PDB file of C-alpha atoms in Angstrom:
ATOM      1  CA  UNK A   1     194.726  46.612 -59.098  1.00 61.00           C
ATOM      2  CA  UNK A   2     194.122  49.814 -57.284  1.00 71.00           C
ATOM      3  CA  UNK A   3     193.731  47.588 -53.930  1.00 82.00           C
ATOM      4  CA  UNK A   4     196.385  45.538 -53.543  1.00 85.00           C
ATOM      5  CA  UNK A   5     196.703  43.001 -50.761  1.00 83.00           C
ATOM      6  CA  UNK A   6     199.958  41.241 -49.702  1.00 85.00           C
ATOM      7  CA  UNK A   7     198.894  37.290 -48.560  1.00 82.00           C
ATOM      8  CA  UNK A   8     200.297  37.174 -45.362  1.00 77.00           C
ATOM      9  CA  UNK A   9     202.026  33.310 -45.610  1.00 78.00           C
ATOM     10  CA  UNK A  10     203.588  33.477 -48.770  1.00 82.00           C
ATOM     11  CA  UNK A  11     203.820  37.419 -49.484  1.00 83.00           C
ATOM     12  CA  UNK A  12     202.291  37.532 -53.130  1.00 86.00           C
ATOM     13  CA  UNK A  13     199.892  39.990 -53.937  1.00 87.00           C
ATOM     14  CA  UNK A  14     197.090  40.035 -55.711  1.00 85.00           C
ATOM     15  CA  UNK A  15     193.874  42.567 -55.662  1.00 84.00           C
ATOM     16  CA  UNK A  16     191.564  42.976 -52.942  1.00 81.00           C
ATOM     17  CA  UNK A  17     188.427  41.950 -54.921  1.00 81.00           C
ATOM     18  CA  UNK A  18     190.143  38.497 -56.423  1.00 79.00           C
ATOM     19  CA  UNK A  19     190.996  37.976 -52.629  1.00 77.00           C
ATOM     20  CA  UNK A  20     187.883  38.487 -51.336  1.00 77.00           C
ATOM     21  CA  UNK A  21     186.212  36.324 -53.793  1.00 77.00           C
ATOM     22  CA  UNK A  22     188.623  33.555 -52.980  1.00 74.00           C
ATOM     23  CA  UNK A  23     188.261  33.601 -49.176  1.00 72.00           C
ATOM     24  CA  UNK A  24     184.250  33.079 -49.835  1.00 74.00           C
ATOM     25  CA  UNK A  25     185.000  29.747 -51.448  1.00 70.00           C
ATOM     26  CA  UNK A  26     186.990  27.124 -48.461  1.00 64.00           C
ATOM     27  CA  UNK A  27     187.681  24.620 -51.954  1.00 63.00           C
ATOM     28  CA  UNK A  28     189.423  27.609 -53.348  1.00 60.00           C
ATOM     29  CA  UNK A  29     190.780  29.514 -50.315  1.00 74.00           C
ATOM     30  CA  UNK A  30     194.355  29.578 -50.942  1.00 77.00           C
ATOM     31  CA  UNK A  31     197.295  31.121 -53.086  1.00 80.00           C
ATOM     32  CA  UNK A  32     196.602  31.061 -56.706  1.00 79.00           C
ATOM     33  CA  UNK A  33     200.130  30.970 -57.260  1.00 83.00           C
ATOM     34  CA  UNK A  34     201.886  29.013 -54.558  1.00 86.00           C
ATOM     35  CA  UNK A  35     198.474  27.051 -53.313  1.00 81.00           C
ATOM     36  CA  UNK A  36     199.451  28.282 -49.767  1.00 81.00           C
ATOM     37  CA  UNK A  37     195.879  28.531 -47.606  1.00 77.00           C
ATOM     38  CA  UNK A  38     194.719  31.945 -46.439  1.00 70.00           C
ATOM     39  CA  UNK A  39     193.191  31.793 -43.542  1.00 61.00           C
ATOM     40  CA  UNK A  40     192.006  35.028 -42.304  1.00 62.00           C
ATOM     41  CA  UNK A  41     190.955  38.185 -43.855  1.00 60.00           C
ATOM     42  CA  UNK A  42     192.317  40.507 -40.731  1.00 58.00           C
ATOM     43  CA  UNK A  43     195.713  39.029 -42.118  1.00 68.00           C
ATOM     44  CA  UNK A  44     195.780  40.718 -44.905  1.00 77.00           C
ATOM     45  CA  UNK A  45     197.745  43.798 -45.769  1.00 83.00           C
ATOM     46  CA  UNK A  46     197.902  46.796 -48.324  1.00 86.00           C
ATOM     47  CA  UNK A  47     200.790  46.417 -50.145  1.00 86.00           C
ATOM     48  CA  UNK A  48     201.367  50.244 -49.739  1.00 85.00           C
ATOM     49  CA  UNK A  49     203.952  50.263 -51.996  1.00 86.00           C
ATOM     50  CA  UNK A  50     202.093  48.856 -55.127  1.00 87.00           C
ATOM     51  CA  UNK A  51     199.644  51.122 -53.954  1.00 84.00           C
ATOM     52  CA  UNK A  52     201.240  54.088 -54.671  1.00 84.00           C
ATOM     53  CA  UNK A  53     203.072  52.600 -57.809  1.00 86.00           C
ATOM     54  CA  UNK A  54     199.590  52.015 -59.488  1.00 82.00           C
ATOM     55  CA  UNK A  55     197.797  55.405 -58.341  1.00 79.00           C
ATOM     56  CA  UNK A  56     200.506  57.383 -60.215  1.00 82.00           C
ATOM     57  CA  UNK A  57     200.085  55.845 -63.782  1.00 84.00           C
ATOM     58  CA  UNK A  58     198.324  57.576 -66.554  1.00 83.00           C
ATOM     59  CA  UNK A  59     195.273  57.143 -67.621  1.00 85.00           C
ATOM     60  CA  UNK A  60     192.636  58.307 -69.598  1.00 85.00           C
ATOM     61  CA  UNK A  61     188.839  58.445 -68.454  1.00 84.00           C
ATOM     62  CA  UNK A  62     186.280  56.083 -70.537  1.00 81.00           C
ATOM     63  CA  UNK A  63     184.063  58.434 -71.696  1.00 82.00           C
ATOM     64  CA  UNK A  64     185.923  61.668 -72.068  1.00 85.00           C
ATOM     65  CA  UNK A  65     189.332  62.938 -73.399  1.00 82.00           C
ATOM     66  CA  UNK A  66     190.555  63.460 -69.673  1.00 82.00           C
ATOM     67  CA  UNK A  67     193.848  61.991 -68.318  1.00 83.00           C
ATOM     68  CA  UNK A  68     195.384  61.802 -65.369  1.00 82.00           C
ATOM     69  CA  UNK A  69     196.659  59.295 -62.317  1.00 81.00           C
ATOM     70  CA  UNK A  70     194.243  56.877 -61.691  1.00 79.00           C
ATOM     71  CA  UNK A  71     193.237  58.835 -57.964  1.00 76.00           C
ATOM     72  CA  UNK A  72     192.359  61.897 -60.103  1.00 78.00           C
ATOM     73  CA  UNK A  73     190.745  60.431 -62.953  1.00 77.00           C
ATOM     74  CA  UNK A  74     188.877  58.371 -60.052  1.00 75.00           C
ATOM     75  CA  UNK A  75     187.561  61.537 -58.649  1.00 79.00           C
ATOM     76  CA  UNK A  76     187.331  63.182 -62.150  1.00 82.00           C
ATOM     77  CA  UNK A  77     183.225  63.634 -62.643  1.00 86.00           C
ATOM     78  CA  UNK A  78     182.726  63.303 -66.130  1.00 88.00           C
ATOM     79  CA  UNK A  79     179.763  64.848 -67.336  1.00 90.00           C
ATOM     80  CA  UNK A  80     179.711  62.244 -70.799  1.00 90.00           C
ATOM     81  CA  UNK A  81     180.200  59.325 -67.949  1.00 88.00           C
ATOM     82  CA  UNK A  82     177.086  56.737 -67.939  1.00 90.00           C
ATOM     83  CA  UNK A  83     175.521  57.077 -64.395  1.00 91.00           C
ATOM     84  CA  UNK A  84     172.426  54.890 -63.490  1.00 94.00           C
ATOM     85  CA  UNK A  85     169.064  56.656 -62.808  1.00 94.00           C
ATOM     86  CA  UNK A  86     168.453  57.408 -59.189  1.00 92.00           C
ATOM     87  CA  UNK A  87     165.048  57.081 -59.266  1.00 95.00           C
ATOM     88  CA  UNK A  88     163.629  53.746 -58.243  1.00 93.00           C
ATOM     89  CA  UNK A  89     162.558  51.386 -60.629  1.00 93.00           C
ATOM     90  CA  UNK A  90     164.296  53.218 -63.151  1.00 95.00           C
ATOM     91  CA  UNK A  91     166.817  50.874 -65.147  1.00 93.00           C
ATOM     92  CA  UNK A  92     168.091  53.304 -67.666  1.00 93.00           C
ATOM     93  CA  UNK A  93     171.728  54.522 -68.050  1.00 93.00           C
ATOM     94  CA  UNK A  94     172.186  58.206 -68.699  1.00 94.00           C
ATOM     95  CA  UNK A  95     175.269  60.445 -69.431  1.00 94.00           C
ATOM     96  CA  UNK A  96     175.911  62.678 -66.029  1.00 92.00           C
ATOM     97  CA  UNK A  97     175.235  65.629 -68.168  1.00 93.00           C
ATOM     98  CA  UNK A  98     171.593  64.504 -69.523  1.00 95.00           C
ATOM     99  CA  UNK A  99     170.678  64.026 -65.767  1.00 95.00           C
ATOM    100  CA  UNK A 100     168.462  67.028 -65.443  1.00 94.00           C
ATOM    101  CA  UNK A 101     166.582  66.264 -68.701  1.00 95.00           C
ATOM    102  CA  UNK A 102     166.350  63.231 -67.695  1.00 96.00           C
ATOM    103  CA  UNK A 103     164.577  63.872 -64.197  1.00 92.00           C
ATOM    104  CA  UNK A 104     161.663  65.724 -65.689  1.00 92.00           C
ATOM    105  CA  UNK A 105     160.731  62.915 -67.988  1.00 93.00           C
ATOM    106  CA  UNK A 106     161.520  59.911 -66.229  1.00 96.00           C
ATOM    107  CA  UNK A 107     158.069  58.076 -65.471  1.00 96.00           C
ATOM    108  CA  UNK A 108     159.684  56.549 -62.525  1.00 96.00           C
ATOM    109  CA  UNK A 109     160.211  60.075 -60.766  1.00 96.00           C
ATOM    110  CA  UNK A 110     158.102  61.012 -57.633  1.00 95.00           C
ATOM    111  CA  UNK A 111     155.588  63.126 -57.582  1.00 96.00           C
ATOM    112  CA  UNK A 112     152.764  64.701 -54.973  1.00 95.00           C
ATOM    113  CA  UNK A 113     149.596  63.631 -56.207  1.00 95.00           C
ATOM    114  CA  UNK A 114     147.465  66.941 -56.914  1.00 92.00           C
ATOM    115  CA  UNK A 115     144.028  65.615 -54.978  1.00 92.00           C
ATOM    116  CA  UNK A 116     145.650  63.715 -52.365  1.00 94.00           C
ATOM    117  CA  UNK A 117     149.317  64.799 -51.686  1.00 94.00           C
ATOM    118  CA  UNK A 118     150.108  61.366 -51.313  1.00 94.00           C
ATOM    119  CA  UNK A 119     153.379  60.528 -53.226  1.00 96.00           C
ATOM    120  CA  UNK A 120     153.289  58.277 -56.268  1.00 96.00           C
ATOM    121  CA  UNK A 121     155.179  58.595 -59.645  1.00 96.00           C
ATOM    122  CA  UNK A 122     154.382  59.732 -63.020  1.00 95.00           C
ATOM    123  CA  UNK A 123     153.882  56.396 -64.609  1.00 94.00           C
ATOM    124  CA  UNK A 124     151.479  55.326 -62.034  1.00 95.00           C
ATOM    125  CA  UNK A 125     149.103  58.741 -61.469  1.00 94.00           C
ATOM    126  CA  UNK A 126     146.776  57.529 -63.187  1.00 93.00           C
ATOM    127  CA  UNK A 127     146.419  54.516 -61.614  1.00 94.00           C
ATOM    128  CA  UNK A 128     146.806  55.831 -58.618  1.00 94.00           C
ATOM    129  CA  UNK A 129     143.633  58.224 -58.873  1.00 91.00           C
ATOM    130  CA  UNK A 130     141.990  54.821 -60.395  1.00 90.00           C
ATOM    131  CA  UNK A 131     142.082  52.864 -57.375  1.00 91.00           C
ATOM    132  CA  UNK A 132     144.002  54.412 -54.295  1.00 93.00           C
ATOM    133  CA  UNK A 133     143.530  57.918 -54.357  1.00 95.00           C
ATOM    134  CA  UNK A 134     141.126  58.632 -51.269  1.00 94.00           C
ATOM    135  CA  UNK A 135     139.973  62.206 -52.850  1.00 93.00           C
ATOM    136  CA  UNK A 136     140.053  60.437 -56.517  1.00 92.00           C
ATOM    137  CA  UNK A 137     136.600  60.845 -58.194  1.00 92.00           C
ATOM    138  CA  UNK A 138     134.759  57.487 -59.000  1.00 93.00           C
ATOM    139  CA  UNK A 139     132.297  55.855 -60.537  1.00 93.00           C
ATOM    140  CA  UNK A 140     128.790  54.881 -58.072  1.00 95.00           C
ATOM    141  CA  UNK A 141     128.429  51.188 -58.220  1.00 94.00           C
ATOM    142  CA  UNK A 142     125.055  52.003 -58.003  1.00 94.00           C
ATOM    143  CA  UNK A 143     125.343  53.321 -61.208  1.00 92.00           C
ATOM    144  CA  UNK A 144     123.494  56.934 -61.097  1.00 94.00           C
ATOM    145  CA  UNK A 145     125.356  60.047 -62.745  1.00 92.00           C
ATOM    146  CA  UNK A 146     127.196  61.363 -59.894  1.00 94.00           C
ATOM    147  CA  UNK A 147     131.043  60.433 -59.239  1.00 94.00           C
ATOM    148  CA  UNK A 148     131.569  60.817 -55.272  1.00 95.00           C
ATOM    149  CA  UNK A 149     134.908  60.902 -53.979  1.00 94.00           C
ATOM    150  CA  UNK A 150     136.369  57.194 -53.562  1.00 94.00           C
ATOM    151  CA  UNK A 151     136.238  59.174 -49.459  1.00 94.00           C
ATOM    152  CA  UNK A 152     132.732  59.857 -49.846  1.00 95.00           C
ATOM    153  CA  UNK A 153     131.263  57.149 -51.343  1.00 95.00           C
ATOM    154  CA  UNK A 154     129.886  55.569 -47.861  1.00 94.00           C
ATOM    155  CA  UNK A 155     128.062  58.159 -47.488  1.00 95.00           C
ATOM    156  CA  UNK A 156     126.853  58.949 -51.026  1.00 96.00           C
ATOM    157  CA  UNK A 157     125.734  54.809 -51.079  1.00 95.00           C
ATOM    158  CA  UNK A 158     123.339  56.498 -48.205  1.00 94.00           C
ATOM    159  CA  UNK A 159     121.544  59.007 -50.232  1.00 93.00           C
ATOM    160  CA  UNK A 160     122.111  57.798 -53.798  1.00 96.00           C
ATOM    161  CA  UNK A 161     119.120  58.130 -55.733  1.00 94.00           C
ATOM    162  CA  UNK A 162     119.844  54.543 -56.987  1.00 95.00           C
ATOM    163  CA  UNK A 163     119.912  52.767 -54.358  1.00 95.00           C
ATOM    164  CA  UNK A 164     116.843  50.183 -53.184  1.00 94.00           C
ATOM    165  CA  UNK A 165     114.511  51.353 -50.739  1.00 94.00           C
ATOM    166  CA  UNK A 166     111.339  49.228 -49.136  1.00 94.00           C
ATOM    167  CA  UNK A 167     108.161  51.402 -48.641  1.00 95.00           C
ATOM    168  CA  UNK A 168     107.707  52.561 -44.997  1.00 92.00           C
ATOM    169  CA  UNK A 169     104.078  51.458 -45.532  1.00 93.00           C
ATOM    170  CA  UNK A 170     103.885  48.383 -42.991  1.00 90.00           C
ATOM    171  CA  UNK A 171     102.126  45.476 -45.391  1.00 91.00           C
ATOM    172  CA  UNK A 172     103.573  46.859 -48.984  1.00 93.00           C
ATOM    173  CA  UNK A 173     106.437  45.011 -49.789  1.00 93.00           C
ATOM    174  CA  UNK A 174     107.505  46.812 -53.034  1.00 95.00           C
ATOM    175  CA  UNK A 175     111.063  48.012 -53.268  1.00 95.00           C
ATOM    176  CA  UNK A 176     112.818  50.466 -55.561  1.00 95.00           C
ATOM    177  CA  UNK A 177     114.987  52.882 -56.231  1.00 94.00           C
ATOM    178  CA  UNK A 178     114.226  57.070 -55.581  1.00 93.00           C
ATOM    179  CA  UNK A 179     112.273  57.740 -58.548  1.00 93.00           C
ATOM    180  CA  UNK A 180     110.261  54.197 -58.721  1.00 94.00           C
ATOM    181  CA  UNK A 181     109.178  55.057 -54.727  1.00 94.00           C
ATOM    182  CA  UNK A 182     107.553  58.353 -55.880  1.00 93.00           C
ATOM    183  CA  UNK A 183     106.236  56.822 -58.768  1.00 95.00           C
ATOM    184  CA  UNK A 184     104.875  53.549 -56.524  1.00 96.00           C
ATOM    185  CA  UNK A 185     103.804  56.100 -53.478  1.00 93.00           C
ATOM    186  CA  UNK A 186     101.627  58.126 -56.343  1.00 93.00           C
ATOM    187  CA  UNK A 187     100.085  55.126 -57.946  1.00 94.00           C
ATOM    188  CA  UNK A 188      99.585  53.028 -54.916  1.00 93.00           C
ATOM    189  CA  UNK A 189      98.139  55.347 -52.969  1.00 94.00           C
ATOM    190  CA  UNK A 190      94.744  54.061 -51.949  1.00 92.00           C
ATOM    191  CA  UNK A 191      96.112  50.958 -51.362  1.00 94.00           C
ATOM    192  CA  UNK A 192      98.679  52.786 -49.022  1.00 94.00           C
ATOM    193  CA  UNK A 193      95.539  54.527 -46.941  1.00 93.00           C
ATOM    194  CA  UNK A 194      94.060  50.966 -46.603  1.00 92.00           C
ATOM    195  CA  UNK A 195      96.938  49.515 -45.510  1.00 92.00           C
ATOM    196  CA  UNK A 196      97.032  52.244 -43.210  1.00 92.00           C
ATOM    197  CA  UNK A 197      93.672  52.004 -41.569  1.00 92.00           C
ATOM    198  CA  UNK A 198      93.384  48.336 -41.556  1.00 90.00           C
ATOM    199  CA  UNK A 199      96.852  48.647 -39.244  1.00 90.00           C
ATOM    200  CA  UNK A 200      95.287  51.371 -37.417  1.00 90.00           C
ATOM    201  CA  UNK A 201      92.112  49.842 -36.534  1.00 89.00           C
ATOM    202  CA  UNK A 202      94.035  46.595 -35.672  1.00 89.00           C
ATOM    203  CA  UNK A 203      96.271  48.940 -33.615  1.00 90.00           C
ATOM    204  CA  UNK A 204      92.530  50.233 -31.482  1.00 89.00           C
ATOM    205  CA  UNK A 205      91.190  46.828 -31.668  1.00 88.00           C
ATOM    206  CA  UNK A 206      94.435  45.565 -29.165  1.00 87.00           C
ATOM    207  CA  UNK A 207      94.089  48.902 -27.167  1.00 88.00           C
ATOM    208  CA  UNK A 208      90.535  48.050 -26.605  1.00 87.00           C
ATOM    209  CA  UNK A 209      90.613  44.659 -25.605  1.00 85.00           C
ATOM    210  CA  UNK A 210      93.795  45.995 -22.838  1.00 84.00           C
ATOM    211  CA  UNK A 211      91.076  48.618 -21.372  1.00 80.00           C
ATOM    212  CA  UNK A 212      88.477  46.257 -20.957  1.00 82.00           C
ATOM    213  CA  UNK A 213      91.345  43.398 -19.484  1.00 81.00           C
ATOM    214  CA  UNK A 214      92.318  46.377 -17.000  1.00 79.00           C
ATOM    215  CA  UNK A 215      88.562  47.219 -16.381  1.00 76.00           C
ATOM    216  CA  UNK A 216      87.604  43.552 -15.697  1.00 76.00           C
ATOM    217  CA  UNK A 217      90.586  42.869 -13.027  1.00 76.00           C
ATOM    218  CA  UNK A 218      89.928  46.081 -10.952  1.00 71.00           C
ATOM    219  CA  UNK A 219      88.658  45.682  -7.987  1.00 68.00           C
TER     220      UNK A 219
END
């Protein structure tokens, strides 16, 4: 009981925390002992005189061979005490002395990612250069040999040898990839240079037949 609270009706005492827990219950909210209602927590008092009564008795610490009053043994910092990881997401209990050790191995503990600076932890680095890390290398999805930056990759998709492109040659309608282009521009060449001059002479056939429109409407 190192809080204890004098009920303001009947004047028994009992410890903040049971008090509290009774007052969040209406069904409940009276005097264990005398059944008397409490009705408001700003009634309440410490009983200061309890109070002091309880913070002078002995007592020994949990995990160590300390004694003391309670209110020194309360601020006594035991370094064999069980303290809970501060890192989040952590759920392991450590002794306050194995902290340190601790820290440099937890895989919860925050780091700087080394290609982005971005913070993640150690369990999830390498996840994190998997999928989110904007300077992470990946794979093309193109599938050629180079791995752009996941930052890059726009622009790699632009020039990437893999990627399908339709011949420039208006009439040919084959499509392929960097090396099958060369290989289609080399092999289909004649059929390029008559696609070419069959557009072209269409091309002077139209121009023609506009000069002679224009010639037979001037005055």
């Amino acid at each position: 009981m190192l809080e204890p609270i004098i009920l303001p009706d009947c004047g028994h005492t009992f410890c903040k925390t049971c008090t509290s827990r009774v007052q969040q219950n209406p069904t409940t909210s009276h005097c264990p002992l005398c059944k008397k209602p409490i009705w408001s927590s700003t009634q309440l008092k410490t009983n200061f005189t309890l109070k002091k009564l309880v913070e002078k008795i002995e007592v020994k610490c949990t995990a160590c061979n300390e004694r003391g009053s309670i209110e020194v043994v309360a601020r006594h910092t035991c370094p064999d005490a069980l303290i809970s990881c501060s890192n989040r997401g952590c759920q392991r209990s450590i002794k306050r002395k194995d902290e340190p050790t601790h820290k440099e191995e937890c895989l919860y503990a925050v780091i700087s990612c080394e290609q982005c600076h971005q913070n993640t932890t150690v369990a999830n680095k390498e996840l994190h250069l998997e999928k989110t890390c904007i300077r992470g290398e990946i794979r093309c999805p193109l599938k050629c040999r180079k791995r752009p930056r996941r930052m890059e990759l726009q622009t790699h998709l632009l020039v990437c040898v893999e990627r399908q492109r339709q011949c420039r040659v208006n009439g040919c309608h084959f499509a392929g990839n960097f090396k099958e282009m060369e290989q289609h521009n080399k092999d289909q060449a004649e059929k390029h240079v008559s696609l070419l001059t069959e557009m072209g002479e269409k091309l002077l056939d139209v121009l023609l037949k506009k000069v002679r429109l224009t010639e037979a409407n001037a005055p």
